[in-house]
Amino acid sequence: MELFRSLSIAESGMDVYQQWLDAIADNIANINTVTPTDEAAFQERFVVAQSQIGDGRPEGAKVIRAEFGNPLGRIVYDPSHPLADEDGFVRVPDMDLTDQMSNLLMAQRSYQANVAAFERARAAYETALKIGS
Amino acid sequence: MFISDVTNQALAHALRGLDAQRQLHEQNIANIETPGYLAQKADFAGSLRRALKSGRIDEAGIDVTNSVLPTRLDGNNVRLDDEITGLTRTQLHQDLVTTALNSRYRLLRTSWDR
Amino acid sequence: MINSIQPVTSGTIEPARLSPRLTETADASGESTSFSSAVGGALDQLSAADNRAARAAEAAATGDVASVGEYMVAATEAQLTAELTVAVRNRAVEAFNDIMRMQV
């Protein structure tokens, strides 16, 4: 709402980082997902955020699309795996768990920062409501 | 200045609309696990704006619509963050309208005081 | 400021009216202003402030006011203007009553 713009902006930030958290959780859940060599590997999921401006005034951020990582993944030798091809290879995702965990921390911190911004804006509006009393 | 002039009626309508908004947020939150449930929202500002412009304040209404956000696997599309921040926004707006109404009454009393 | 009242010596006693000439003040520019025009001026300002506050209140109802501060300032100004007008009016009534009592 126009009236409590700071709240809308913080809310949009929360939404962006919530979607990033969802993407990272999805990546982590699939960190060991194996596919046969004749199929694509699980692709790392990224979210693309964009700053929103309306009438020259800030309107926060928004996830405009998702992007996906390398479909080739990594080829790993695992002949005992049920999905292994005739040479004993399988595909695993081209993702690193440490990267995902550090992204998770960043997403969580950013989400919390937006919640803090929301709370501060709310307190500021409540103060403004006491003007003149 | 009449006790219930157009301005005060507009403020009273806003309070009714905000009350409806608050109740729908609470209902959405209560139904966050209900399969097939679509989040609902109440909107009174557009109707009130038009009523003020036309001068027919009685025509201000409250529109309830379903959310068009994508649903999850269970058919539910309630977003908890949105509902909670919505509750905060509704509360702040209600505080503003209540303050405005109190200011109007205080102004009346001041002009009557001897 | 009111000049001190001279003892009445003439035979006819006229009822005193709250005449604009009874109390005169000179403001900084040297022009004299009258009490009744001060009251009239305050009433005009009250009407304007009240209108601004009413429009701001309607904008607050629809959520169209530019900022919470903008509404609060408009409302506070209207309230203070109203209190000032009431104070001026009350003084005018007191002064009138004082003068009515003064006649012998």
Short mmCIF file of C-alpha atoms in Angstrom, two decimals:
data_model
loop_
_atom_site.label_atom_id
_atom_site.label_comp_id
_atom_site.label_asym_id
_atom_site.label_seq_id
_atom_site.Cartn_x
_atom_site.Cartn_y
_atom_site.Cartn_z
CA MET A 1 0.00 0.00 0.00
CA GLU A 2 1.15 3.51 -0.81
CA LEU A 3 0.50 4.51 2.74
CA PHE A 4 2.91 2.15 4.43
CA ARG A 5 5.40 1.85 1.63
CA SER A 6 8.32 0.82 3.83
CA LEU A 7 6.32 -2.20 4.93
CA SER A 8 5.62 -3.23 1.32
CA ILE A 9 9.27 -2.86 0.44
CA ALA A 10 10.45 -4.98 3.37
CA GLU A 11 7.75 -7.50 2.57
CA SER A 12 8.99 -7.81 -1.02
CA GLY A 13 12.49 -8.42 0.31
CA MET A 14 11.19 -11.18 2.56
CA ASP A 15 9.49 -12.77 -0.43
CA VAL A 16 12.68 -12.72 -2.52
CA TYR A 17 14.78 -14.37 0.19
CA GLN A 18 12.04 -16.87 0.98
CA GLN A 19 12.13 -17.97 -2.66
CA TRP A 20 15.91 -18.16 -2.55
CA LEU A 21 15.70 -20.30 0.57
CA ASP A 22 13.24 -22.57 -1.25
CA ALA A 23 15.66 -22.88 -4.17
CA ILE A 24 18.62 -23.70 -1.92
CA ALA A 25 16.56 -26.25 0.02
CA ASP A 26 15.66 -27.87 -3.29
CA ASN A 27 19.33 -27.98 -4.32
CA ILE A 28 20.36 -29.49 -0.99
CA ALA A 29 17.60 -32.08 -1.17
CA ASN A 30 18.94 -33.12 -4.60
CA ILE A 31 22.63 -32.91 -3.84
CA ASN A 32 23.11 -36.60 -4.45
CA THR A 33 20.43 -37.17 -7.05
CA VAL A 34 21.87 -39.53 -9.62
CA THR A 35 20.74 -39.72 -13.25
CA PRO A 36 21.82 -41.99 -16.08
CA THR A 37 24.37 -40.64 -18.54
CA ASP A 38 21.81 -40.47 -21.32
CA GLU A 39 19.74 -37.95 -19.32
CA ALA A 40 20.46 -34.47 -17.95
CA ALA A 41 21.79 -34.15 -14.44
CA PHE A 42 19.81 -32.37 -11.73
CA GLN A 43 20.42 -28.70 -12.42
CA GLU A 44 21.25 -26.26 -9.64
CA ARG A 45 18.39 -23.80 -9.17
CA PHE A 46 19.09 -20.05 -8.98
CA VAL A 47 16.61 -17.21 -8.50
CA VAL A 48 17.08 -13.94 -10.35
CA ALA A 49 15.95 -10.87 -8.40
CA GLN A 50 15.23 -7.47 -9.83
CA SER A 51 14.82 -4.09 -8.15
CA GLN A 52 11.34 -2.62 -8.59
CA ILE A 53 10.77 1.11 -9.15
CA GLY A 54 7.38 2.78 -9.67
CA ASP A 55 7.00 6.49 -10.52
CA GLY A 56 10.61 7.04 -9.54
CA ARG A 57 9.95 5.70 -6.05
CA PRO A 58 11.37 2.43 -4.76
CA GLU A 59 9.10 -0.57 -4.58
CA GLY A 60 11.49 -3.21 -3.25
CA ALA A 61 12.56 -6.32 -5.14
CA LYS A 62 11.02 -9.24 -6.96
CA VAL A 63 12.11 -12.60 -8.30
CA ILE A 64 11.63 -12.29 -12.05
CA ARG A 65 12.75 -15.77 -13.10
CA ALA A 66 14.61 -18.90 -12.13
CA GLU A 67 17.78 -20.05 -13.83
CA PHE A 68 19.34 -23.45 -13.91
CA GLY A 69 22.88 -24.72 -13.73
CA ASN A 70 24.86 -27.13 -15.84
CA PRO A 71 22.71 -29.99 -17.24
CA LEU A 72 25.82 -32.05 -17.90
CA GLY A 73 26.62 -32.29 -14.22
CA ARG A 74 29.64 -34.39 -13.32
CA ILE A 75 30.38 -37.86 -14.58
CA VAL A 76 31.21 -40.26 -11.78
CA TYR A 77 32.39 -43.86 -11.97
CA ASP A 78 29.99 -46.02 -9.93
CA PRO A 79 29.49 -49.39 -11.71
CA SER A 80 27.43 -50.90 -8.88
CA HIS A 81 24.75 -48.17 -9.15
CA PRO A 82 21.49 -49.42 -10.72
CA LEU A 83 21.48 -46.43 -13.13
CA ALA A 84 25.10 -46.89 -14.30
CA ASP A 85 25.63 -47.14 -18.03
CA GLU A 86 27.57 -49.97 -19.70
CA ASP A 87 30.88 -48.28 -18.81
CA GLY A 88 29.85 -47.89 -15.18
CA PHE A 89 29.30 -44.11 -15.23
CA VAL A 90 26.45 -42.03 -13.79
CA ARG A 91 25.72 -38.34 -13.73
CA VAL A 92 25.61 -36.36 -10.49
CA PRO A 93 24.66 -32.69 -10.11
CA ASP A 94 27.37 -30.10 -10.60
CA MET A 95 26.81 -28.64 -7.13
CA ASP A 96 28.90 -28.24 -4.04
CA LEU A 97 27.29 -28.73 -0.63
CA THR A 98 29.55 -26.13 1.02
CA ASP A 99 28.44 -23.54 -1.53
CA GLN A 100 24.83 -24.37 -0.86
CA MET A 101 25.30 -24.11 2.92
CA SER A 102 26.98 -20.72 2.68
CA ASN A 103 24.20 -19.53 0.35
CA LEU A 104 21.73 -20.81 2.90
CA LEU A 105 23.33 -18.67 5.59
CA MET A 106 23.27 -15.61 3.35
CA ALA A 107 19.65 -16.15 2.41
CA GLN A 108 18.67 -16.64 6.03
CA ARG A 109 20.54 -13.52 7.19
CA SER A 110 19.05 -11.44 4.39
CA TYR A 111 15.57 -12.69 5.23
CA GLN A 112 16.10 -11.74 8.86
CA ALA A 113 17.42 -8.33 7.85
CA ASN A 114 14.21 -7.69 5.91
CA VAL A 115 12.13 -8.78 8.89
CA ALA A 116 14.10 -6.32 11.04
CA ALA A 117 13.49 -3.57 8.48
CA PHE A 118 9.77 -4.39 8.56
CA GLU A 119 9.68 -4.19 12.35
CA ARG A 120 11.58 -0.88 12.45
CA ALA A 121 9.27 0.61 9.85
CA ARG A 122 6.27 -0.50 11.86
CA ALA A 123 7.67 1.11 15.02
CA ALA A 124 8.36 4.31 13.07
CA TYR A 125 4.78 4.44 11.78
CA GLU A 126 3.45 3.89 15.29
CA THR A 127 5.50 6.84 16.50
CA ALA A 128 4.16 8.99 13.68
CA LEU A 129 0.64 8.09 14.79
CA LYS A 130 1.34 9.76 18.11
CA ILE A 131 2.15 13.17 16.61
CA GLY A 132 0.14 15.96 18.19
CA SER A 133 -1.12 13.96 21.12
CA MET B 1 -19.71 20.44 11.14
CA PHE B 2 -22.21 17.64 11.69
CA ILE B 3 -21.45 14.74 13.96
CA SER B 4 -21.86 12.25 11.12
CA ASP B 5 -20.76 14.13 8.04
CA VAL B 6 -19.31 12.55 4.91
CA THR B 7 -15.81 12.48 6.35
CA ASN B 8 -16.88 10.64 9.49
CA GLN B 9 -18.94 8.21 7.45
CA ALA B 10 -15.92 7.52 5.26
CA LEU B 11 -13.81 6.86 8.35
CA ALA B 12 -16.49 4.55 9.76
CA HIS B 13 -16.60 2.63 6.47
CA ALA B 14 -12.82 2.30 6.54
CA LEU B 15 -13.03 0.77 10.01
CA ARG B 16 -15.56 -1.79 8.77
CA GLY B 17 -13.36 -2.60 5.76
CA LEU B 18 -10.24 -2.95 7.89
CA ASP B 19 -12.09 -5.21 10.29
CA ALA B 20 -13.08 -7.43 7.35
CA GLN B 21 -9.45 -7.45 6.15
CA ARG B 22 -8.22 -8.49 9.56
CA GLN B 23 -10.74 -11.31 9.83
CA LEU B 24 -9.80 -12.67 6.40
CA HIS B 25 -6.09 -12.64 7.26
CA GLU B 26 -6.87 -14.60 10.44
CA GLN B 27 -9.07 -17.01 8.50
CA ASN B 28 -6.37 -17.54 5.87
CA ILE B 29 -3.79 -18.26 8.56
CA ALA B 30 -6.13 -20.73 10.25
CA ASN B 31 -6.58 -22.50 6.90
CA ILE B 32 -2.96 -22.70 5.84
CA GLU B 33 -3.08 -26.51 5.81
CA THR B 34 -6.55 -26.90 4.32
CA PRO B 35 -6.34 -28.66 0.94
CA GLY B 36 -7.86 -26.71 -1.91
CA TYR B 37 -8.30 -23.54 0.15
CA LEU B 38 -7.67 -20.30 -1.72
CA ALA B 39 -6.58 -17.24 0.24
CA GLN B 40 -9.19 -14.46 0.36
CA LYS B 41 -8.70 -10.74 0.68
CA ALA B 42 -11.03 -7.82 1.35
CA ASP B 43 -10.68 -4.50 -0.46
CA PHE B 44 -12.63 -1.40 0.50
CA ALA B 45 -10.35 1.45 -0.61
CA GLY B 46 -11.33 1.46 -4.28
CA SER B 47 -15.04 1.44 -3.53
CA LEU B 48 -14.64 4.14 -0.88
CA ARG B 49 -12.60 6.35 -3.21
CA ARG B 50 -15.33 6.16 -5.86
CA ALA B 51 -18.07 6.82 -3.31
CA LEU B 52 -16.27 9.92 -2.00
CA LYS B 53 -15.77 11.21 -5.53
CA SER B 54 -19.40 10.71 -6.48
CA GLY B 55 -20.62 12.08 -3.18
CA ARG B 56 -22.73 8.97 -2.52
CA ILE B 57 -20.98 7.61 0.51
CA ASP B 58 -23.69 4.96 1.05
CA GLU B 59 -22.48 3.18 -2.06
CA ALA B 60 -19.11 2.33 -0.55
CA GLY B 61 -18.79 -1.43 -0.22
CA ILE B 62 -16.27 -4.15 0.62
CA ASP B 63 -15.08 -6.51 -2.15
CA VAL B 64 -13.90 -10.00 -1.20
CA THR B 65 -11.80 -11.80 -3.81
CA ASN B 66 -9.81 -15.03 -4.02
CA SER B 67 -6.05 -14.88 -4.35
CA VAL B 68 -4.74 -15.79 -7.82
CA LEU B 69 -1.34 -16.86 -6.54
CA PRO B 70 -0.17 -20.32 -7.64
CA THR B 71 -1.23 -23.18 -5.38
CA ARG B 72 0.98 -25.70 -3.71
CA LEU B 73 0.60 -29.45 -4.18
CA ASP B 74 -2.40 -29.59 -1.84
CA GLY B 75 -4.23 -26.90 -3.79
CA ASN B 76 -3.68 -24.33 -1.03
CA ASN B 77 -2.22 -20.94 -1.91
CA VAL B 78 -2.06 -19.17 1.45
CA ARG B 79 1.32 -17.48 2.01
CA LEU B 80 2.02 -17.15 5.71
CA ASP B 81 4.46 -14.23 5.39
CA ASP B 82 1.95 -12.21 3.38
CA GLU B 83 -0.85 -12.87 5.85
CA ILE B 84 1.24 -11.87 8.88
CA THR B 85 2.59 -8.71 7.27
CA GLY B 86 -0.96 -8.02 6.09
CA LEU B 87 -2.15 -8.17 9.70
CA THR B 88 0.47 -5.61 10.68
CA ARG B 89 -0.47 -3.29 7.85
CA THR B 90 -4.17 -3.59 8.64
CA GLN B 91 -3.48 -2.84 12.31
CA LEU B 92 -1.47 0.29 11.47
CA HIS B 93 -4.11 1.52 9.07
CA GLN B 94 -6.77 0.91 11.71
CA ASP B 95 -4.71 2.92 14.22
CA LEU B 96 -4.55 5.78 11.73
CA VAL B 97 -8.29 5.75 11.02
CA THR B 98 -9.14 5.49 14.73
CA THR B 99 -6.86 8.44 15.45
CA ALA B 100 -8.53 10.39 12.64
CA LEU B 101 -12.01 9.65 14.01
CA ASN B 102 -10.96 10.64 17.54
CA SER B 103 -9.45 13.86 16.17
CA ARG B 104 -12.75 14.71 14.46
CA TYR B 105 -14.75 14.18 17.66
CA ARG B 106 -12.21 16.14 19.70
CA LEU B 107 -12.46 19.02 17.24
CA LEU B 108 -16.24 19.05 17.66
CA ARG B 109 -15.98 19.05 21.44
CA THR B 110 -13.48 21.89 21.39
CA SER B 111 -15.82 24.08 19.42
CA TRP B 112 -18.66 23.36 21.90
CA ASP B 113 -16.60 24.00 25.03
CA ARG B 114 -17.20 27.23 26.93
CA MET C 1 -5.11 47.78 25.94
CA ILE C 2 -8.26 49.22 27.53
CA ASN C 3 -7.93 52.82 28.69
CA SER C 4 -9.03 53.52 32.23
CA ILE C 5 -12.73 54.35 32.47
CA GLN C 6 -13.54 57.99 33.22
CA PRO C 7 -16.32 58.73 35.73
CA VAL C 8 -19.62 59.29 33.95
CA THR C 9 -20.66 62.91 34.21
CA SER C 10 -23.25 63.34 31.51
CA GLY C 11 -26.96 62.80 32.14
CA THR C 12 -27.57 60.17 29.54
CA ILE C 13 -25.98 56.80 29.83
CA GLU C 14 -25.62 54.84 26.67
CA PRO C 15 -25.34 51.09 26.87
CA ALA C 16 -21.84 50.07 25.96
CA ARG C 17 -21.44 47.95 22.83
CA LEU C 18 -18.51 45.83 21.96
CA SER C 19 -17.45 48.44 19.51
CA PRO C 20 -14.45 47.86 17.32
CA ARG C 21 -13.05 51.11 18.61
CA LEU C 22 -13.20 50.09 22.26
CA THR C 23 -10.02 48.13 22.19
CA GLU C 24 -7.38 48.82 19.66
CA THR C 25 -4.02 47.27 19.22
CA ALA C 26 -1.28 48.32 16.86
CA ASP C 27 0.73 45.56 15.27
CA ALA C 28 4.32 45.78 14.14
CA SER C 29 3.50 47.47 10.85
CA GLY C 30 1.76 50.30 12.66
CA GLU C 31 -1.72 49.40 11.35
CA SER C 32 -4.40 49.04 13.94
CA THR C 33 -6.30 45.78 14.17
CA SER C 34 -9.58 45.34 15.94
CA PHE C 35 -10.73 42.64 18.27
CA SER C 36 -13.71 41.65 16.16
CA SER C 37 -11.59 41.35 13.05
CA ALA C 38 -9.20 39.18 15.06
CA VAL C 39 -12.16 36.95 15.95
CA GLY C 40 -13.37 36.96 12.33
CA GLY C 41 -9.89 36.10 11.09
CA ALA C 42 -9.59 33.23 13.51
CA LEU C 43 -12.96 31.83 12.38
CA ASP C 44 -11.84 31.92 8.74
CA GLN C 45 -8.63 30.12 9.59
CA LEU C 46 -10.59 27.53 11.55
CA SER C 47 -12.84 26.84 8.58
CA ALA C 48 -9.84 26.39 6.28
CA ALA C 49 -7.96 24.19 8.76
CA ASP C 50 -11.10 22.12 9.33
CA ASN C 51 -11.46 21.54 5.58
CA ARG C 52 -7.83 20.51 5.26
CA ALA C 53 -8.24 18.12 8.17
CA ALA C 54 -11.43 16.67 6.65
CA ARG C 55 -9.74 16.03 3.30
CA ALA C 56 -6.72 14.53 5.06
CA ALA C 57 -9.03 12.31 7.15
CA GLU C 58 -10.76 11.05 3.99
CA ALA C 59 -7.36 10.33 2.44
CA ALA C 60 -6.42 8.46 5.61
CA ALA C 61 -9.60 6.36 5.31
CA THR C 62 -8.80 5.26 1.74
CA GLY C 63 -5.07 4.93 2.44
CA ASP C 64 -4.23 7.65 -0.11
CA VAL C 65 -2.55 10.09 2.27
CA ALA C 66 1.07 10.54 1.20
CA SER C 67 2.41 9.80 4.65
CA VAL C 68 1.17 9.25 8.16
CA GLY C 69 3.00 12.42 9.19
CA GLU C 70 1.11 14.49 6.65
CA TYR C 71 -2.23 13.47 8.12
CA MET C 72 -1.12 13.95 11.74
CA VAL C 73 0.18 17.46 11.03
CA ALA C 74 -3.06 18.49 9.28
CA ALA C 75 -5.13 17.13 12.17
CA THR C 76 -2.96 18.75 14.83
CA GLU C 77 -3.08 22.13 13.07
CA ALA C 78 -6.86 21.94 12.84
CA GLN C 79 -7.09 21.10 16.54
CA LEU C 80 -4.79 23.93 17.59
CA THR C 81 -6.59 26.41 15.36
CA ALA C 82 -9.89 25.35 16.91
CA GLU C 83 -8.51 25.78 20.43
CA LEU C 84 -7.16 29.22 19.52
CA THR C 85 -10.49 30.29 18.05
CA VAL C 86 -12.35 29.11 21.13
CA ALA C 87 -9.91 30.99 23.38
CA VAL C 88 -10.31 34.17 21.33
CA ARG C 89 -14.10 33.81 21.35
CA ASN C 90 -14.15 33.21 25.10
CA ARG C 91 -12.04 36.31 25.71
CA ALA C 92 -14.38 38.31 23.50
CA VAL C 93 -17.39 37.14 25.52
CA GLU C 94 -15.60 37.87 28.81
CA ALA C 95 -14.66 41.33 27.63
CA PHE C 96 -18.24 41.99 26.55
CA ASN C 97 -19.58 40.83 29.91
CA ASP C 98 -17.01 42.95 31.77
CA ILE C 99 -18.10 45.98 29.84
CA MET C 100 -21.79 45.28 30.42
CA ARG C 101 -21.11 45.07 34.14
CA MET C 102 -19.24 48.32 34.12
CA GLN C 103 -22.21 50.43 33.27
CA VAL C 104 -23.62 52.11 36.26
#
